[in-house]
CSV table of C-alpha atoms and ligand atoms in Angstrom, one decimal:
chain,number,residue,atom,x,y,z
R,1,MET,CA,0.0,0.0,0.0
R,2,LYS,CA,1.4,3.4,-0.9
R,3,ILE,CA,0.7,6.7,1.0
R,4,PHE,CA,1.8,10.2,0.0
R,5,ASN,CA,3.8,11.5,3.0
R,6,THR,CA,3.8,15.3,3.3
R,7,MET,CA,7.1,15.0,5.2
R,8,THR,CA,9.0,13.5,2.3
R,9,ARG,CA,6.8,14.9,-0.4
R,10,GLN,CA,6.5,11.5,-2.1
R,11,LYS,CA,4.5,8.3,-2.1
R,12,GLU,CA,6.0,5.7,0.2
R,13,GLU,CA,5.3,2.1,0.9
R,14,PHE,CA,3.2,2.0,4.0
R,15,VAL,CA,4.8,-0.1,6.8
R,16,PRO,CA,3.0,0.2,10.2
R,17,ILE,CA,4.9,0.0,13.5
R,18,LYS,CA,3.0,-3.1,14.5
R,19,PRO,CA,2.1,-5.5,11.7
R,20,ASN,CA,-1.6,-5.6,12.1
R,21,GLU,CA,-2.5,-2.4,14.0
R,22,ILE,CA,-2.5,1.2,13.0
R,23,THR,CA,-2.3,4.3,15.2
R,24,MET,CA,-3.9,7.3,13.6
R,25,TYR,CA,-4.4,10.8,15.0
R,26,VAL,CA,-6.6,13.3,13.0
R,27,CYS,CA,-7.0,16.9,14.2
R,28,GLY,CA,-10.6,17.5,14.9
R,29,PRO,CA,-12.9,20.5,15.1
R,30,THR,CA,-13.0,23.5,17.4
R,31,VAL,CA,-16.4,23.0,19.0
R,32,TYR,CA,-17.9,26.5,19.0
R,33,ASN,CA,-20.3,26.0,16.0
R,34,TYR,CA,-21.8,23.5,13.6
R,35,PHE,CA,-19.1,22.2,11.3
R,36,HIS,CA,-19.3,23.2,7.7
R,37,ILE,CA,-19.2,21.0,4.6
R,38,GLY,CA,-15.5,22.0,4.1
R,39,ASN,CA,-14.6,20.5,7.5
R,40,ALA,CA,-16.7,17.6,6.5
R,41,ARG,CA,-14.4,16.8,3.6
R,42,THR,CA,-11.5,16.3,5.9
R,43,PHE,CA,-13.5,14.2,8.4
R,44,LEU,CA,-14.9,12.1,5.5
R,45,VAL,CA,-11.6,11.6,3.8
R,46,PHE,CA,-9.9,10.2,6.9
R,47,ASP,CA,-13.0,8.2,7.9
R,48,THR,CA,-12.8,6.5,4.4
R,49,ILE,CA,-9.0,5.9,4.8
R,50,ARG,CA,-9.6,4.3,8.2
R,51,ARG,CA,-12.4,2.2,6.8
R,52,TYR,CA,-10.2,1.0,4.0
R,53,PHE,CA,-7.4,0.0,6.5
R,54,GLU,CA,-10.1,-2.0,8.3
R,55,TYR,CA,-11.2,-3.6,5.1
R,56,ARG,CA,-7.5,-4.6,4.5
R,57,GLY,CA,-7.5,-6.4,7.8
R,58,TYR,CA,-5.9,-3.8,10.1
R,59,LYS,CA,-7.1,-2.9,13.5
R,60,VAL,CA,-7.2,0.9,13.6
R,61,LYS,CA,-6.8,3.0,16.8
R,62,PHE,CA,-8.4,6.2,15.5
R,63,VAL,CA,-8.1,9.4,17.6
R,64,GLN,CA,-9.8,12.7,16.7
R,65,ASN,CA,-9.7,15.5,19.2
R,66,PHE,CA,-12.2,18.2,20.1
R,67,THR,CA,-10.5,21.6,20.7
R,68,ASP,CA,-12.7,22.9,23.5
R,69,ILE,CA,-10.6,25.8,24.8
R,70,ASP,CA,-9.2,28.6,22.6
R,71,ASP,CA,-9.9,32.2,21.6
R,72,LYS,CA,-12.9,31.3,19.4
R,73,MET,CA,-14.5,29.2,22.2
R,74,ILE,CA,-14.0,32.0,24.7
R,75,LYS,CA,-15.4,34.7,22.4
R,76,ARG,CA,-18.4,32.6,21.5
R,77,ALA,CA,-19.2,31.6,25.1
R,78,ASN,CA,-19.1,35.3,26.1
R,79,GLU,CA,-21.4,36.2,23.2
R,80,GLU,CA,-23.9,33.6,24.2
R,81,ASN,CA,-23.6,34.3,27.9
R,82,THR,CA,-22.6,30.7,28.7
R,83,THR,CA,-19.5,28.9,29.9
R,84,VAL,CA,-16.8,27.4,27.6
R,85,ARG,CA,-17.6,24.0,29.1
R,86,GLU,CA,-21.3,24.2,28.3
R,87,LEU,CA,-20.6,25.5,24.7
R,88,GLY,CA,-18.2,22.6,24.2
R,89,ASP,CA,-20.8,20.1,25.5
R,90,ARG,CA,-23.4,21.4,23.2
R,91,TYR,CA,-21.3,21.5,20.0
R,92,ILE,CA,-19.8,18.1,20.7
R,93,GLU,CA,-23.3,16.7,20.8
R,94,GLU,CA,-24.1,18.5,17.5
R,95,TYR,CA,-20.9,17.2,16.0
R,96,TYR,CA,-22.0,13.6,16.6
R,97,LYS,CA,-25.4,14.3,15.0
R,98,ASP,CA,-23.8,15.6,11.8
R,99,ALA,CA,-21.0,13.1,11.7
R,100,ASP,CA,-23.4,10.2,12.3
R,101,GLY,CA,-25.6,11.8,9.5
R,102,LEU,CA,-22.6,11.5,7.2
R,103,ASN,CA,-22.1,7.9,8.1
R,104,ILE,CA,-18.7,8.6,9.7
R,105,GLU,CA,-17.6,5.8,12.1
R,106,ARG,CA,-17.1,6.9,15.7
R,107,ALA,CA,-13.5,7.4,16.6
R,108,THR,CA,-11.8,5.0,19.1
R,109,VAL,CA,-11.3,8.0,21.3
R,110,ASN,CA,-12.4,11.7,21.0
R,111,PRO,CA,-10.3,13.4,23.6
R,112,ARG,CA,-11.2,16.9,24.8
R,113,ALA,CA,-8.3,19.3,25.5
R,114,THR,CA,-9.8,20.5,28.8
R,115,GLU,CA,-9.7,16.9,30.1
R,116,TYR,CA,-6.0,16.6,29.6
R,117,ILE,CA,-4.8,19.8,31.4
R,118,GLU,CA,-2.8,17.9,34.0
R,119,GLU,CA,-0.9,16.0,31.3
R,120,ILE,CA,-0.4,19.1,29.2
R,121,ILE,CA,1.2,20.9,32.2
R,122,LYS,CA,3.5,17.9,32.7
R,123,PHE,CA,4.4,17.9,29.0
R,124,ILE,CA,5.2,21.7,29.2
R,125,GLN,CA,7.3,21.2,32.3
R,126,ASP,CA,9.3,18.5,30.5
R,127,LEU,CA,10.0,20.9,27.6
R,128,ILE,CA,11.2,23.6,30.1
R,129,ASP,CA,13.4,21.0,31.9
R,130,LYS,CA,15.0,20.0,28.6
R,131,GLY,CA,15.6,23.7,27.7
R,132,TYR,CA,13.1,23.8,24.8
R,133,ALA,CA,10.6,26.2,26.5
R,134,TYR,CA,10.9,29.2,28.7
R,135,GLU,CA,8.5,31.2,30.9
R,136,VAL,CA,7.9,35.0,30.7
R,137,ASP,CA,5.3,36.6,33.1
R,138,GLY,CA,3.1,33.5,33.3
R,139,ASP,CA,3.3,32.7,29.6
R,140,VAL,CA,5.4,29.8,28.3
R,141,TYR,CA,6.9,29.8,24.8
R,142,PHE,CA,8.5,27.1,22.8
R,143,SER,CA,12.0,28.0,21.6
R,144,THR,CA,11.9,27.2,17.9
R,145,LYS,CA,15.7,27.9,17.5
R,146,LYS,CA,16.4,25.1,19.9
R,147,PHE,CA,14.7,22.6,17.7
R,148,LYS,CA,17.1,22.2,14.8
R,149,GLU,CA,14.7,20.6,12.5
R,150,TYR,CA,12.0,23.3,12.8
R,151,GLY,CA,10.3,23.8,9.4
R,152,LYS,CA,11.0,20.2,8.1
R,153,LEU,CA,7.3,19.4,7.4
R,154,SER,CA,6.4,22.5,5.5
R,155,GLY,CA,9.8,22.6,3.8
R,156,GLN,CA,10.8,26.1,5.1
R,157,ASN,CA,13.8,27.2,7.1
R,158,LEU,CA,13.7,29.3,10.2
R,159,ASP,CA,15.5,32.3,8.5
R,160,ASP,CA,12.8,32.6,5.8
R,161,LEU,CA,10.1,32.1,8.4
R,162,GLN,CA,11.5,34.8,10.6
R,163,ALA,CA,11.8,37.3,7.7
R,164,GLY,CA,8.0,36.8,7.1
R,165,ALA,CA,7.2,37.1,10.8
R,166,ARG,CA,8.9,40.4,11.5
R,167,ILE,CA,5.8,42.4,11.4
R,168,SER,CA,4.3,40.9,14.5
R,169,VAL,CA,7.2,40.8,16.9
R,170,ASP,CA,6.2,40.2,20.5
R,171,GLU,CA,8.9,41.8,22.6
R,172,ARG,CA,8.8,39.1,25.3
R,173,LYS,CA,9.6,36.3,22.9
R,174,LYS,CA,13.3,35.4,22.4
R,175,ASP,CA,12.5,34.9,18.8
R,176,PRO,CA,9.6,35.9,16.5
R,177,MET,CA,8.9,32.3,15.5
R,178,ASP,CA,8.5,31.1,19.1
R,179,PHE,CA,4.9,30.1,19.9
R,180,ALA,CA,2.9,29.9,23.1
R,181,VAL,CA,2.4,26.5,24.8
R,182,TRP,CA,0.8,28.1,27.9
R,183,LYS,CA,-1.1,31.4,28.1
R,184,SER,CA,-1.5,33.3,31.3
R,185,GLU,CA,-5.0,34.1,32.5
R,186,LYS,CA,-6.8,37.2,31.2
R,187,PRO,CA,-9.8,38.6,33.0
R,188,GLY,CA,-13.0,36.7,32.2
R,189,GLU,CA,-11.3,33.7,30.7
R,190,PRO,CA,-11.4,30.1,32.0
R,191,SER,CA,-8.1,29.1,33.7
R,192,TRP,CA,-6.3,26.3,35.5
R,193,ASP,CA,-3.6,26.3,38.1
R,194,SER,CA,-0.1,25.7,36.9
R,195,PRO,CA,3.6,26.1,38.0
R,196,TRP,CA,3.5,29.4,36.0
R,197,GLY,CA,0.3,30.7,37.6
R,198,LYS,CA,-3.2,30.5,36.4
R,199,GLY,CA,-3.7,30.1,32.6
R,200,ARG,CA,-4.7,27.8,29.8
R,201,PRO,CA,-2.9,25.7,27.1
R,202,GLY,CA,-2.0,27.0,23.7
R,203,TRP,CA,-3.6,25.2,20.8
R,204,HIS,CA,-0.8,23.1,19.4
R,205,ILE,CA,0.2,21.5,22.7
R,206,GLU,CA,-3.1,19.7,23.1
R,207,CYS,CA,-2.5,17.5,20.0
R,208,SER,CA,1.1,16.6,20.9
R,209,CYS,CA,0.0,15.7,24.4
R,210,MET,CA,-3.1,13.7,23.7
R,211,ALA,CA,-1.5,11.8,20.8
R,212,HIS,CA,1.4,10.7,23.1
R,213,LYS,CA,-0.9,9.9,25.9
R,214,ILE,CA,-3.4,7.8,24.0
R,215,LEU,CA,-1.4,6.4,21.1
R,216,GLY,CA,2.3,6.5,22.1
R,217,GLU,CA,5.4,8.6,21.4
R,218,THR,CA,5.6,7.5,17.8
R,219,ILE,CA,2.4,7.0,15.9
R,220,ASP,CA,1.8,5.6,12.4
R,221,ILE,CA,-0.2,8.4,10.8
R,222,HIS,CA,-1.0,12.0,11.8
R,223,ALA,CA,-3.5,13.8,9.6
R,224,GLY,CA,-5.6,16.9,9.0
R,225,GLY,CA,-6.6,19.5,6.4
R,226,ALA,CA,-3.9,21.1,4.3
R,227,ASP,CA,-4.2,24.4,6.3
R,228,LEU,CA,-2.7,22.5,9.3
R,229,VAL,CA,0.7,21.8,7.8
R,230,PHE,CA,2.0,25.1,9.0
R,231,PRO,CA,2.1,26.2,11.8
R,232,HIS,CA,0.0,23.6,13.6
R,233,HIS,CA,1.7,20.4,12.6
R,234,GLU,CA,5.1,21.9,12.4
R,235,ASN,CA,4.7,23.1,16.0
R,236,GLU,CA,3.3,19.7,17.1
R,237,ILE,CA,6.4,18.0,15.6
R,238,ALA,CA,8.8,20.5,17.4
R,239,GLN,CA,7.1,19.9,20.8
R,240,SER,CA,6.7,16.2,20.5
R,241,GLU,CA,10.1,15.4,19.1
R,242,ALA,CA,11.9,17.8,21.4
R,243,ARG,CA,10.4,16.0,24.3
R,244,SER,CA,10.7,12.4,23.3
R,245,GLY,CA,13.7,12.5,21.0
R,246,LYS,CA,11.8,10.1,18.6
R,247,PRO,CA,9.9,10.8,15.4
R,248,PHE,CA,6.3,11.9,16.2
R,249,ALA,CA,4.6,10.3,13.2
R,250,ASN,CA,5.9,8.1,10.4
R,251,TYR,CA,3.4,9.4,7.8
R,252,TRP,CA,1.9,12.8,7.6
R,253,MET,CA,-1.3,13.1,5.5
R,254,HIS,CA,-3.1,16.2,4.5
R,255,SER,CA,-6.4,16.5,2.6
R,256,ALA,CA,-7.0,19.4,0.1
R,257,TYR,CA,-9.6,22.0,0.6
R,258,LEU,CA,-13.2,22.0,-0.3
R,259,ASN,CA,-13.5,25.3,-2.1
R,260,ILE,CA,-16.4,27.4,-3.1
R,261,ASN,CA,-16.0,29.7,-6.2
R,262,ASN,CA,-12.4,28.5,-6.0
R,263,LYS,CA,-11.8,29.9,-2.5
R,264,LYS,CA,-11.4,27.8,0.6
R,265,MET,CA,-14.7,27.4,2.3
R,266,SER,CA,-14.2,28.8,5.8
R,267,LYS,CA,-16.0,30.2,8.7
R,268,SER,CA,-14.0,33.4,8.6
R,269,LEU,CA,-14.8,34.1,5.0
R,270,ASN,CA,-18.4,33.4,5.7
R,271,ASN,CA,-18.7,31.4,2.4
R,272,PHE,CA,-19.8,28.1,4.0
R,273,PHE,CA,-22.8,25.8,4.1
R,274,THR,CA,-23.2,23.8,7.3
R,275,THR,CA,-23.2,20.0,7.0
R,276,ARG,CA,-26.6,20.1,8.4
R,277,GLU,CA,-28.0,22.3,5.6
R,278,ILE,CA,-26.5,20.0,3.0
R,279,LEU,CA,-27.9,16.9,4.7
R,280,GLU,CA,-31.4,18.4,4.5
R,281,LYS,CA,-31.1,18.2,0.7
R,282,TYR,CA,-28.8,15.3,0.1
R,283,ASP,CA,-28.3,12.1,2.0
R,284,ALA,CA,-25.0,10.8,3.3
R,285,GLU,CA,-24.3,8.6,0.4
R,286,VAL,CA,-24.7,11.4,-2.1
R,287,VAL,CA,-22.4,13.7,-0.1
R,288,ARG,CA,-19.8,10.9,0.2
R,289,LEU,CA,-20.0,10.1,-3.5
R,290,PHE,CA,-19.5,13.8,-4.2
R,291,MET,CA,-16.5,14.2,-1.8
R,292,LEU,CA,-14.9,10.9,-2.8
R,293,SER,CA,-15.2,11.6,-6.6
R,294,ALA,CA,-12.0,13.6,-6.3
R,295,HIS,CA,-8.7,12.4,-5.0
R,296,TYR,CA,-8.2,13.6,-1.4
R,297,ARG,CA,-5.1,15.7,-2.4
R,298,THR,CA,-7.0,17.5,-5.2
R,299,PRO,CA,-9.0,20.6,-4.3
R,300,LEU,CA,-12.7,20.1,-4.9
R,301,ASN,CA,-15.1,22.9,-5.8
R,302,PHE,CA,-18.5,22.8,-4.2
R,303,SER,CA,-21.4,23.1,-6.6
R,304,ASP,CA,-25.0,22.0,-6.9
R,305,GLU,CA,-24.3,20.4,-10.3
R,306,LEU,CA,-21.7,18.1,-8.8
R,307,LEU,CA,-24.0,17.2,-5.9
R,308,GLU,CA,-26.8,16.5,-8.4
R,309,SER,CA,-24.5,14.4,-10.5
R,310,ALA,CA,-23.5,12.4,-7.3
R,311,LYS,CA,-27.3,12.0,-6.6
R,312,ALA,CA,-27.7,10.5,-10.1
R,313,SER,CA,-24.7,8.2,-9.5
R,314,LYS,CA,-26.2,7.0,-6.3
R,315,GLU,CA,-29.5,6.2,-8.1
R,316,ARG,CA,-27.7,4.3,-10.8
R,317,LEU,CA,-25.9,2.2,-8.3
R,318,TYR,CA,-29.0,1.4,-6.3
R,319,ASN,CA,-31.0,0.6,-9.4
R,320,ALA,CA,-28.5,-2.1,-10.1
R,321,ILE,CA,-28.8,-3.3,-6.4
R,322,GLY,CA,-32.6,-3.2,-6.7
R,323,ASN,CA,-32.6,-5.3,-9.9
R,324,LEU,CA,-30.4,-7.9,-8.2
R,325,GLU,CA,-32.6,-8.0,-5.1
R,326,ARG,CA,-35.7,-8.6,-7.2
R,327,LEU,CA,-34.0,-11.2,-9.4
R,328,ILE,CA,-33.0,-13.3,-6.4
R,329,ASP,CA,-36.7,-13.8,-5.6
R,330,GLU,CA,-37.5,-14.6,-9.2
R,331,VAL,CA,-34.8,-17.0,-10.5
R,332,LYS,CA,-35.3,-20.8,-10.3
R,333,THR,CA,-31.8,-22.2,-9.9
R,334,GLU,CA,-30.3,-22.2,-6.4
R,335,ASN,CA,-26.7,-23.2,-6.8
R,336,LEU,CA,-23.9,-21.9,-9.0
R,337,LYS,CA,-23.9,-23.4,-12.4
R,338,GLU,CA,-20.8,-24.9,-13.9
R,339,GLU,CA,-20.7,-22.3,-16.7
R,340,GLU,CA,-21.0,-19.5,-14.2
R,341,LYS,CA,-17.6,-20.2,-12.5
R,342,ALA,CA,-15.7,-18.3,-15.1
R,343,TYR,CA,-17.9,-15.3,-14.4
R,344,ILE,CA,-17.0,-15.3,-10.7
R,345,GLU,CA,-13.4,-14.9,-11.8
R,346,ASN,CA,-14.3,-12.0,-13.9
R,347,LEU,CA,-16.2,-10.4,-11.0
R,348,ASN,CA,-13.1,-10.9,-8.8
R,349,SER,CA,-11.0,-9.1,-11.3
R,350,TYR,CA,-12.9,-5.9,-10.4
R,351,LYS,CA,-12.1,-6.4,-6.8
R,352,GLY,CA,-8.4,-6.6,-7.7
R,353,LYS,CA,-8.6,-3.4,-9.7
R,354,TYR,CA,-10.5,-1.6,-6.9
R,355,ILE,CA,-7.8,-2.7,-4.4
R,356,ASP,CA,-5.0,-1.5,-6.8
R,357,LYS,CA,-6.6,1.9,-7.0
R,358,MET,CA,-7.2,2.2,-3.2
R,359,ASP,CA,-3.8,0.9,-2.4
R,360,ASP,CA,-2.3,3.7,-4.6
R,361,ASP,CA,-2.7,6.5,-2.0
R,362,PHE,CA,-6.5,6.0,-1.7
R,363,ASN,CA,-7.6,6.8,-5.2
R,364,THR,CA,-11.3,6.9,-4.4
R,365,ALA,CA,-12.2,8.5,-7.7
R,366,ASP,CA,-10.8,5.6,-9.7
R,367,ALA,CA,-12.2,3.1,-7.2
R,368,ILE,CA,-15.7,4.5,-7.7
R,369,ALA,CA,-15.2,4.2,-11.5
R,370,VAL,CA,-14.3,0.5,-11.0
R,371,ILE,CA,-17.6,0.0,-9.1
R,372,PHE,CA,-19.4,1.5,-12.0
R,373,ASP,CA,-17.6,-0.8,-14.5
R,374,LEU,CA,-18.6,-3.7,-12.3
R,375,ILE,CA,-22.2,-2.7,-12.3
R,376,LYS,CA,-22.3,-2.3,-16.0
R,377,ASP,CA,-20.9,-5.8,-16.4
R,378,ILE,CA,-23.4,-7.2,-14.0
R,379,ASN,CA,-26.3,-5.4,-15.7
R,380,THR,CA,-25.5,-6.9,-19.0
R,381,ASN,CA,-24.6,-10.4,-17.9
R,382,ILE,CA,-26.9,-11.3,-15.0
R,383,GLY,CA,-30.5,-12.1,-15.7
R,384,VAL,CA,-33.4,-14.5,-15.1
R,385,ASP,CA,-31.2,-17.5,-16.2
R,386,SER,CA,-28.6,-16.8,-13.5
R,387,SER,CA,-28.4,-18.8,-10.3
R,388,LYS,CA,-29.4,-17.4,-6.9
R,389,GLU,CA,-25.9,-18.1,-5.7
R,390,LEU,CA,-24.3,-16.0,-8.5
R,391,ILE,CA,-26.7,-13.1,-7.9
R,392,LYS,CA,-26.0,-13.1,-4.2
R,393,TYR,CA,-22.2,-13.1,-5.0
R,394,CYS,CA,-22.7,-10.0,-7.2
R,395,LEU,CA,-24.7,-8.2,-4.4
R,396,ASP,CA,-22.2,-9.1,-1.8
R,397,LEU,CA,-19.3,-7.9,-3.9
R,398,ILE,CA,-21.0,-4.5,-4.6
R,399,ARG,CA,-21.6,-4.1,-0.9
R,400,GLU,CA,-18.1,-5.2,-0.1
R,401,LEU,CA,-16.5,-2.5,-2.4
R,402,GLY,CA,-19.0,0.1,-1.1
R,403,LYS,CA,-18.3,-0.4,2.5
R,404,PRO,CA,-14.9,1.4,2.8
R,405,LEU,CA,-16.4,4.3,1.0
R,406,GLY,CA,-19.3,4.3,3.4
R,407,ILE,CA,-21.9,3.7,0.7
R,408,LEU,CA,-24.1,0.9,-0.8
R,409,GLN,CA,-25.0,-0.9,2.4
R,410,LYS,CA,-28.7,-0.4,2.3
R,411,SER,CA,-31.3,-2.8,0.9
R,412,THR,CA,-33.7,-1.3,-1.7
R,413,ILE,CA,-36.3,-3.7,-0.3
R,414,GLU,CA,-36.1,-2.2,3.2
R,415,ASP,CA,-36.2,1.3,1.6
R,416,LEU,CA,-39.2,0.4,-0.4
R,417,ASN,CA,-41.0,-1.1,2.6
R,418,SER,CA,-40.5,2.0,4.7
R,419,GLU,CA,-41.5,4.3,1.9
R,420,ILE,CA,-44.7,2.3,1.4
R,421,GLU,CA,-45.4,2.2,5.2
R,422,ALA,CA,-45.0,6.0,5.3
R,423,LEU,CA,-47.4,6.5,2.3
R,424,ILE,CA,-50.0,4.2,3.9
R,425,GLU,CA,-49.7,6.3,7.1
R,426,GLU,CA,-50.2,9.5,5.2
R,427,ARG,CA,-53.3,8.0,3.5
R,428,GLN,CA,-54.8,7.0,6.8
R,429,GLN,CA,-54.3,10.6,8.1
R,430,ALA,CA,-55.9,11.9,4.9
R,431,ARG,CA,-58.9,9.7,5.5
R,432,LYS,CA,-59.2,10.8,9.1
R,433,ASN,CA,-59.2,14.4,7.8
R,434,LYS,CA,-61.8,13.4,5.2
R,435,ASN,CA,-59.4,14.4,2.5
R,436,TRP,CA,-60.6,11.7,0.2
R,437,ALA,CA,-59.0,13.2,-2.9
R,438,LEU,CA,-55.5,12.8,-1.3
R,439,ALA,CA,-56.3,9.3,0.1
R,440,ASP,CA,-57.3,8.2,-3.4
R,441,LYS,CA,-54.3,9.7,-5.0
R,442,ILE,CA,-51.9,7.9,-2.7
R,443,ARG,CA,-53.7,4.6,-3.5
R,444,ASP,CA,-53.7,5.2,-7.2
R,445,ASP,CA,-50.0,6.3,-7.2
R,446,LEU,CA,-49.0,3.1,-5.4
R,447,LYS,CA,-51.1,1.1,-7.8
R,448,ALA,CA,-49.3,2.6,-10.7
R,449,ARG,CA,-46.1,1.3,-9.1
R,450,GLY,CA,-47.6,-2.2,-8.8
R,451,ILE,CA,-48.5,-1.9,-5.1
R,452,ILE,CA,-52.0,-2.9,-4.1
R,453,LEU,CA,-53.6,-1.8,-0.9
R,454,GLU,CA,-56.2,-3.8,0.9
R,455,ASP,CA,-58.3,-2.4,3.8
R,456,THR,CA,-58.7,-5.3,6.3
R,457,PRO,CA,-60.2,-5.4,9.8
R,458,GLN,CA,-56.6,-5.5,11.1
R,459,GLY,CA,-55.6,-2.4,9.2
R,460,VAL,CA,-54.2,-1.7,5.8
R,461,ARG,CA,-52.1,-4.5,4.1
R,462,TRP,CA,-50.2,-4.2,0.9
R,463,LYS,CA,-49.0,-6.6,-1.7
R,464,LYS,CA,-47.3,-6.5,-5.0
R,465,ALA,CA,-49.6,-6.9,-8.0
R,466,GLU,CA,-49.2,-10.3,-9.8
S,1,AMP,P1,-11.3,23.8,12.5
S,1,AMP,O1,-12.6,23.5,13.2
S,1,AMP,O2,-11.4,25.1,11.7
S,1,AMP,O3,-10.1,23.7,13.3
S,1,AMP,O4,-11.2,22.7,11.3
S,1,AMP,C1,-11.3,21.3,11.5
S,1,AMP,C2,-10.7,20.5,10.4
S,1,AMP,O5,-11.3,20.9,9.1
S,1,AMP,C3,-9.2,20.7,10.2
S,1,AMP,O6,-8.6,19.5,9.9
S,1,AMP,C4,-9.2,21.7,9.0
S,1,AMP,O7,-7.9,21.5,8.3
S,1,AMP,C5,-10.3,21.2,8.2
S,1,AMP,N1,-10.9,22.2,7.2
S,1,AMP,C6,-11.2,23.5,7.5
S,1,AMP,N2,-11.7,24.1,6.4
S,1,AMP,C7,-11.6,23.2,5.4
S,1,AMP,C8,-12.0,23.2,3.9
S,1,AMP,N3,-12.5,24.2,3.4
S,1,AMP,N4,-11.8,22.1,3.2
S,1,AMP,C9,-11.3,20.9,3.8
S,1,AMP,N5,-10.9,20.9,5.1
S,1,AMP,C10,-11.1,22.0,5.9
S,2,ZN,ZN1,-4.0,19.1,16.0
């Protein structure tokens, strides 16, 4: 399996630290608001990568943090006249609603920064003891000059970075590129006791600390959106490696932006749609097909046309599934026929192609194209003469290839059942309201689709027309 490593700027063969287990840390949201569909791209991409690892037989320890203390949290809590804690509680709950709505698997652990304050303080103390951090008036800064490899992830050297940073020199820092790991208390802000007085952690330190604590000093994969390469991940590397003397992560992965009118979608530019708004119009599978139709390292422009086209793709895929589900009930032969054996091999060749694409740095766009080729082949070659066993094999294979992408797991039969039940319920309501026209229309529409309603003493029953 090959992964593009931001650190080395090339695709590398993936070799995990332990043979069958992967440790993965993905930077998560600041929980002061609903997350937008741009954030969703990053969450979806790494959810898909995690699912694919699982498909390939790895156990994945997947950690994604919640940043629940920073300037944005404090500002928002003040605006809403609430506490930072309560704000965090509320938006973590909302995060789960939207993430579940997108069919994102729950992380192994979702640590919150404020629950690791004690460990963060210890981490900072270690940095001070080793000479990598210094205290000034209750603030603690990381000394970038001391960490010789500073800039290695983003490919910049400290001199260039300093030239760019000159504008905002903080007198108290030894060097303009030094960054805060601990911030002293300001009036009205939440704070914790520490050896340097009351204060709160800087942003970068939480990820270094929680990754070490939960996953270990060297992890397999550290990931996030492209905007995190500098300074966030650069600073995480400096803190973590200064403290442990070991590589922090063996592979650094960054997903490209979701843009809108070719600009990064972001809260600050106010050019975003919340995930919630989009999920009202399109279901999770449509959103996932849209997001995964581009390679994760290619910027993707948000548009209604692309979402509509993803919706049409989803319908084509489920039409094929629906046909197979109906055929299974219709065909006469149970077991695989001798002449069908070669076709099984043909089906398996699609699985091979799919794995080749996904193994090549998670090329979801091409993997989806393989699923479409598979479905085209099935549509032309499977019919009333096929055996049940072969049709089931086709269905299972489609589902198998859909699973890592978080799609194609539903049954069209269940969908149809619940849709019919809902329409029957609507018709009953219409009858109660003496809206006979609507009640008749629902019955006639269903009849046109081959569904017959029968009013019985036990309630309404339905059956398929012969
Ligand atoms: P934030 O809540 O802003 O810290 O962002 C949470 C995650 O979403 C981070 O990994 C960001 O890199 C990512 N992110 C933010 N905006 C976008 C975007 N427009 N496209 C893709 N990922 C994004
Ligand atoms: Zn982080």
